[in-house]
Coordinates of C-alpha atoms in Angstrom, one line a residue:
M1 CA -20.7 6.8 -3.0
Q2 CA -19.3 9.9 -4.6
K3 CA -20.9 12.0 -1.9
R4 CA -19.4 9.9 0.7
L5 CA -15.9 10.1 -0.8
R6 CA -16.0 13.8 -0.9
L7 CA -17.1 13.9 2.7
T8 CA -14.3 11.5 3.6
L9 CA -11.7 14.0 2.3
T10 CA -13.3 17.2 3.6
V11 CA -10.7 17.7 6.3
A12 CA -7.9 17.2 3.9
L13 CA -9.4 19.8 1.6
A14 CA -9.2 22.4 4.4
G15 CA -5.5 21.6 4.7
L16 CA -4.9 22.3 1.0
L17 CA -5.3 26.0 1.6
S18 CA -2.0 26.1 3.5
L19 CA 0.0 24.0 1.1
T20 CA 2.7 26.1 -0.4
A21 CA 3.8 23.2 -2.6
C22 CA 0.4 22.9 -4.3
G23 CA -1.2 25.3 -6.6
G24 CA -4.7 25.3 -8.0
P25 CA -5.7 23.7 -11.2
E26 CA -3.8 26.3 -13.2
G27 CA -0.8 25.2 -15.2
D28 CA 0.1 23.7 -18.5
P29 CA -1.4 20.2 -18.7
G30 CA 1.0 19.5 -21.5
K31 CA 0.5 17.2 -24.5
P32 CA 1.1 13.4 -24.8
G33 CA 4.7 12.7 -25.6
D34 CA 6.0 16.2 -24.8
K35 CA 8.5 14.8 -22.2
R36 CA 6.9 16.6 -19.4
L37 CA 4.7 15.2 -16.5
T38 CA 2.9 16.7 -13.6
I39 CA 2.8 14.4 -10.6
Y40 CA 0.6 14.8 -7.5
S41 CA 2.6 12.9 -4.8
G42 CA 1.2 11.9 -1.4
R43 CA 4.6 10.3 -0.8
S44 CA 7.0 12.6 0.9
E45 CA 9.6 14.5 -1.1
A46 CA 12.4 13.0 1.1
L47 CA 11.4 9.5 0.1
V48 CA 10.6 9.7 -3.6
K49 CA 12.5 12.7 -5.0
P50 CA 15.7 10.6 -5.5
V51 CA 13.9 7.9 -7.4
L52 CA 12.0 10.5 -9.5
E53 CA 15.3 12.1 -10.4
K54 CA 16.6 8.7 -11.5
F55 CA 13.5 8.5 -13.7
E56 CA 14.2 11.8 -15.3
K57 CA 17.8 10.9 -15.9
S58 CA 16.9 7.5 -17.4
T59 CA 14.1 8.7 -19.7
G60 CA 14.7 12.4 -20.4
I61 CA 11.2 13.1 -19.2
S62 CA 11.0 16.0 -16.8
V63 CA 8.6 16.0 -13.8
D64 CA 6.9 18.7 -11.9
V65 CA 5.9 17.2 -8.6
R66 CA 3.4 18.7 -6.1
Y67 CA 3.8 17.2 -2.7
G68 CA 1.3 16.9 0.2
S69 CA -0.3 14.2 2.3
T70 CA -2.0 11.5 0.3
A71 CA -5.4 12.5 1.6
Q72 CA -4.7 16.1 0.6
M73 CA -3.6 15.2 -2.9
A74 CA -6.7 12.9 -3.3
A75 CA -8.9 15.7 -2.1
Q76 CA -7.3 18.2 -4.5
L77 CA -7.8 15.8 -7.5
L78 CA -11.5 15.2 -6.6
E79 CA -12.0 19.0 -6.3
E80 CA -10.2 19.8 -9.6
G81 CA -11.8 16.9 -11.5
E82 CA -11.1 17.1 -15.2
R83 CA -9.5 20.6 -14.8
S84 CA -6.5 19.1 -12.9
P85 CA -3.1 19.5 -14.5
A86 CA -2.0 16.2 -12.9
D87 CA -0.9 13.4 -15.1
A88 CA -0.3 10.9 -12.3
F89 CA -1.3 10.4 -8.7
F90 CA 1.5 8.8 -6.6
A91 CA -0.2 7.8 -3.3
Q92 CA 1.0 6.5 0.0
D93 CA -1.9 4.1 0.4
A94 CA -4.3 2.2 -1.8
G95 CA -7.4 3.7 -0.1
A96 CA -6.8 7.1 -1.5
L97 CA -6.2 5.7 -5.0
G98 CA -9.5 3.8 -4.6
A99 CA -11.2 7.0 -3.7
V100 CA -9.9 8.9 -6.7
G101 CA -10.7 5.9 -8.9
K102 CA -14.3 5.8 -7.6
G103 CA -14.5 9.5 -8.4
G104 CA -14.1 8.5 -12.1
L105 CA -10.8 10.3 -12.6
L106 CA -8.3 7.4 -13.3
A107 CA -7.6 5.7 -16.6
T108 CA -7.3 2.0 -17.0
L109 CA -3.7 0.9 -17.1
P110 CA -2.4 -1.5 -19.7
G111 CA -2.4 -5.1 -18.8
E112 CA 1.3 -5.5 -19.3
L113 CA 1.9 -3.0 -16.5
L114 CA -0.8 -4.4 -14.1
D115 CA 0.3 -8.0 -14.5
R116 CA 3.8 -7.2 -13.1
V117 CA 2.2 -6.9 -9.6
P118 CA 0.3 -9.5 -7.6
A119 CA -3.4 -9.1 -7.8
A120 CA -3.7 -8.2 -4.1
Y121 CA -1.7 -5.0 -4.7
R122 CA -3.5 -3.6 -7.8
D123 CA -7.0 -2.5 -8.6
A124 CA -9.3 -5.2 -9.9
D125 CA -10.5 -2.7 -12.5
G126 CA -7.0 -1.8 -13.5
E127 CA -7.1 1.9 -12.4
W128 CA -4.1 1.8 -10.1
V129 CA -1.1 -0.4 -9.5
G130 CA 0.9 -0.9 -6.3
V131 CA 4.5 0.2 -6.4
S132 CA 5.8 -0.8 -2.9
G133 CA 4.3 -2.6 0.1
R134 CA 4.3 -1.9 3.8
S135 CA 3.2 -4.4 6.5
R136 CA 1.7 -3.4 9.8
V137 CA 3.6 -5.1 12.6
L138 CA 4.0 -5.1 16.4
A139 CA 7.4 -3.7 17.2
Y140 CA 8.7 -4.8 20.6
N141 CA 11.6 -4.4 22.9
A142 CA 13.4 -7.7 23.0
D143 CA 14.6 -7.1 26.6
Q144 CA 11.1 -6.5 27.9
V145 CA 9.0 -8.9 25.9
D146 CA 9.6 -12.6 25.4
A147 CA 9.1 -13.4 21.8
A148 CA 7.1 -16.5 22.8
Q149 CA 4.6 -14.3 24.6
L150 CA 3.9 -12.0 21.7
P151 CA 0.2 -11.8 20.7
K152 CA -1.2 -13.9 17.9
S153 CA -3.9 -11.3 17.2
V154 CA -3.9 -7.5 17.5
F155 CA -7.1 -7.9 19.5
E156 CA -5.0 -9.3 22.4
L157 CA -3.5 -5.9 23.0
T158 CA -6.7 -5.0 25.0
D159 CA -5.6 -7.6 27.6
P160 CA -4.7 -6.0 30.9
R161 CA -1.1 -7.4 30.7
W162 CA -0.4 -4.8 28.1
K163 CA -1.7 -1.9 30.2
G164 CA 0.5 1.2 29.8
R165 CA 3.0 -0.7 27.6
I166 CA 1.6 0.0 24.1
G167 CA 2.7 2.8 21.8
V168 CA 0.2 4.0 19.2
A169 CA 0.0 7.0 16.8
P170 CA -3.8 7.6 16.4
T171 CA -3.4 10.6 14.1
N172 CA -1.0 8.9 11.8
G173 CA -2.4 7.8 8.4
S174 CA -1.0 4.2 8.7
F175 CA -2.7 3.6 12.0
Q176 CA -6.0 5.0 10.6
A177 CA -5.7 2.7 7.6
F178 CA -5.3 -0.2 10.0
V179 CA -8.4 0.9 11.9
T180 CA -10.3 1.2 8.6
A181 CA -9.1 -2.4 7.8
L182 CA -10.5 -3.5 11.2
R183 CA -13.9 -2.0 10.3
V184 CA -13.8 -3.6 6.9
Q185 CA -12.8 -7.1 8.2
H186 CA -14.8 -7.2 11.4
G187 CA -17.4 -4.5 11.3
D188 CA -17.7 -1.2 13.1
A189 CA -19.0 -2.6 16.4
R190 CA -15.9 -4.9 16.7
A191 CA -13.5 -2.1 15.7
R192 CA -15.1 0.3 18.2
E193 CA -14.8 -2.4 20.9
F194 CA -11.1 -2.8 20.1
L195 CA -10.5 1.0 20.3
T196 CA -12.3 1.3 23.6
G197 CA -10.3 -1.6 25.0
L198 CA -7.1 -0.1 23.8
K199 CA -7.9 3.3 25.4
A200 CA -8.7 1.5 28.7
N201 CA -5.2 0.0 28.5
Q202 CA -3.7 3.5 28.8
P203 CA -1.6 3.4 25.6
Q204 CA 1.3 5.8 25.2
I205 CA 0.3 8.2 22.5
R206 CA 2.9 9.4 20.0
E207 CA 2.7 11.6 16.9
G208 CA 4.2 9.1 14.6
N209 CA 5.8 5.7 14.0
V210 CA 9.4 7.1 14.2
Q211 CA 8.9 8.1 17.9
I212 CA 7.3 4.8 18.8
V213 CA 10.1 2.7 17.4
S214 CA 12.7 5.0 19.0
D215 CA 11.0 4.8 22.4
I216 CA 10.7 1.0 22.1
D217 CA 14.4 0.8 21.3
A218 CA 15.2 3.0 24.3
G219 CA 13.0 0.8 26.6
T220 CA 10.4 3.5 27.5
V221 CA 7.7 1.7 25.5
A222 CA 7.4 -2.1 25.4
V223 CA 5.5 -2.6 22.2
G224 CA 4.0 -0.5 19.4
L225 CA 1.8 -0.7 16.3
V226 CA 3.8 0.6 13.4
N227 CA 4.8 -0.1 9.8
H228 CA 7.7 -2.6 9.4
Y229 CA 10.3 -0.4 7.8
Y230 CA 10.6 2.1 10.7
V231 CA 12.9 -0.3 12.6
Y232 CA 15.1 -0.5 9.5
E233 CA 15.1 3.3 9.2
L234 CA 16.2 3.6 12.8
A235 CA 19.1 1.2 12.2
K236 CA 20.1 3.1 9.0
E237 CA 20.1 6.4 11.0
R238 CA 22.4 4.9 13.5
G239 CA 24.6 3.4 10.9
G240 CA 24.0 -0.2 12.0
N241 CA 22.2 -3.4 11.4
P242 CA 18.5 -3.9 12.6
D243 CA 19.7 -6.9 14.5
A244 CA 21.8 -4.6 16.7
L245 CA 18.6 -2.8 18.0
K246 CA 16.5 -3.7 21.0
A247 CA 13.4 -3.0 18.8
R248 CA 12.3 -6.0 16.9
L249 CA 9.5 -6.9 14.5
H250 CA 6.5 -9.2 15.1
F251 CA 4.4 -10.0 12.1
F252 CA 0.9 -11.1 13.1
P253 CA -0.1 -14.5 11.7
D254 CA -3.2 -16.2 10.4
G255 CA -4.6 -13.2 8.4
D256 CA -4.9 -11.1 11.5
T257 CA -5.8 -7.4 10.7
G258 CA -2.7 -6.4 12.6
G259 CA -0.7 -7.7 9.7
L260 CA -2.4 -5.6 7.1
V261 CA -0.2 -5.1 4.0
N262 CA -1.0 -1.8 2.3
A263 CA 0.4 -0.6 -1.0
A264 CA 1.8 2.7 -2.1
G265 CA 0.8 3.0 -5.7
I266 CA 0.2 5.1 -8.8
G267 CA -2.7 5.9 -11.1
L268 CA -2.8 7.9 -14.2
L269 CA -5.5 10.6 -14.8
K270 CA -7.8 9.8 -17.6
R271 CA -6.4 12.6 -19.8
S272 CA -3.0 11.0 -19.5
G273 CA -3.9 7.3 -19.8
G274 CA -2.6 7.2 -23.3
D275 CA 0.4 9.4 -22.8
P276 CA 3.6 7.4 -23.5
D277 CA 5.4 9.6 -20.9
A278 CA 3.0 8.8 -18.2
R279 CA 3.1 5.1 -19.0
A280 CA 6.9 5.3 -19.0
L281 CA 6.7 6.6 -15.4
V282 CA 4.6 3.6 -14.3
D283 CA 6.9 1.2 -16.2
Y284 CA 10.0 2.8 -14.5
L285 CA 8.5 2.6 -11.0
L286 CA 7.8 -1.1 -11.6
G287 CA 11.2 -1.7 -13.0
A288 CA 14.3 -3.2 -11.3
E289 CA 16.0 0.1 -10.6
A290 CA 13.1 1.7 -8.8
Q291 CA 12.0 -1.5 -7.1
T292 CA 15.6 -1.9 -5.8
Y293 CA 15.5 1.6 -4.5
F294 CA 12.4 1.0 -2.5
A295 CA 13.8 -2.3 -1.1
T296 CA 17.2 -0.8 -0.1
E297 CA 16.5 2.8 0.6
T298 CA 13.0 3.0 2.1
F299 CA 12.9 -0.7 3.2
E300 CA 9.5 -1.2 1.7
Y301 CA 8.5 -4.4 0.0
P302 CA 9.2 -4.4 -3.8
L303 CA 6.0 -5.6 -5.6
T304 CA 7.5 -7.0 -8.8
A305 CA 9.2 -10.3 -9.3
G306 CA 13.0 -10.6 -9.2
V307 CA 13.8 -7.9 -6.6
P308 CA 14.3 -9.2 -3.0
A309 CA 13.2 -7.5 0.1
A310 CA 15.7 -6.0 2.5
P311 CA 17.9 -8.6 4.2
G312 CA 16.4 -10.0 7.3
L313 CA 12.8 -9.3 6.3
P314 CA 10.4 -12.2 5.5
Q315 CA 9.6 -12.3 1.8
L316 CA 6.3 -10.7 1.0
A317 CA 4.8 -13.9 -0.3
T318 CA 5.3 -15.5 3.0
L319 CA 3.3 -13.0 5.0
D320 CA -0.1 -14.1 6.1
A321 CA -1.8 -10.8 5.5
P322 CA -5.6 -10.3 5.9
K323 CA -7.7 -10.8 2.8
I324 CA -8.9 -7.2 2.3
D325 CA -9.7 -5.3 -0.9
L326 CA -7.4 -2.3 -0.5
N327 CA -9.9 -0.2 -2.4
D328 CA -12.2 -0.5 0.6
L329 CA -9.9 1.5 2.8
D330 CA -11.3 4.8 1.7
T331 CA -13.7 5.7 4.6
L332 CA -11.3 7.8 6.5
D333 CA -13.9 10.1 8.0
A334 CA -15.7 7.3 9.8
T335 CA -12.4 5.9 11.1
V336 CA -11.2 9.3 12.4
A337 CA -14.5 9.9 14.1
M338 CA -14.4 6.4 15.7
I339 CA -10.8 7.0 17.0
K340 CA -11.9 10.4 18.5
E341 CA -15.0 8.8 20.0
A342 CA -12.8 6.3 21.8
G343 CA -10.7 9.1 23.3
L344 CA -7.5 8.2 21.5
A345 CA -7.2 11.5 19.6

């Protein structure tokens, strides 16, 4: 398994060489309780810097954050191993946390932290815990698609009636995680069949979810596979309410893979598992102030009790997400190869 995990992240390792925000394993790893932490963040600086600044202000603990893609940060951790100066890995998706955990680098978190998050969004072995949730959805233009005609399964998007009308972002990490979930839930043959059918339907390829949602709202794309919060981000950008947009959200029912709910989460490196500062970081991210930030500023789902989702979103507990162990979403190499094989990237 370790060999496979390293192969999975080989491409990301190559990208590390160009990362100006990241250094090598050099640096002061610090000491427990010294009020200093080094965080490897796969979450973008624009999204999480404000909440980490709130953490610093609230606790007096200073953070040195190295930003990159989640795959790049996971690859760097696996490469550095015990030499890494990182205290914590803040990842965009659970698969990368699972990969680092399977590499033997993460500490077991205290039960009082793990128990604050539903079991589906934390590691069964306690090595990482979800901080916020993101649901895959089908965004659609309400003027072009009758809500009553929306597909009940993502597999229906290979039907000829969707030909030329679907927006996808095959090189985006969230799409790749969804395809990995297809492979986990239905097997490689069924996933390959879906991708081949999707390609035959002449999808409109975009670089990311932002472009897909914008084009749906403009009416140049009818539907698109994205994460739920991009419609809310577009509404915020335009200073309005999501209900004012033409782009709407369709949550796939009945445990369909199209409704995958992935988790952004955090794990502590083994060296820092007992560091009170590192534990304070996890405690803060699961607390009301940080959870409210994710609900109201990034429009992700808060994962701890007592903090509601953004207005207009169905509550997380009501989503009929597929029953998938998020740790199993760590075979990115095979997924990327399959997407390329299908001619989508």
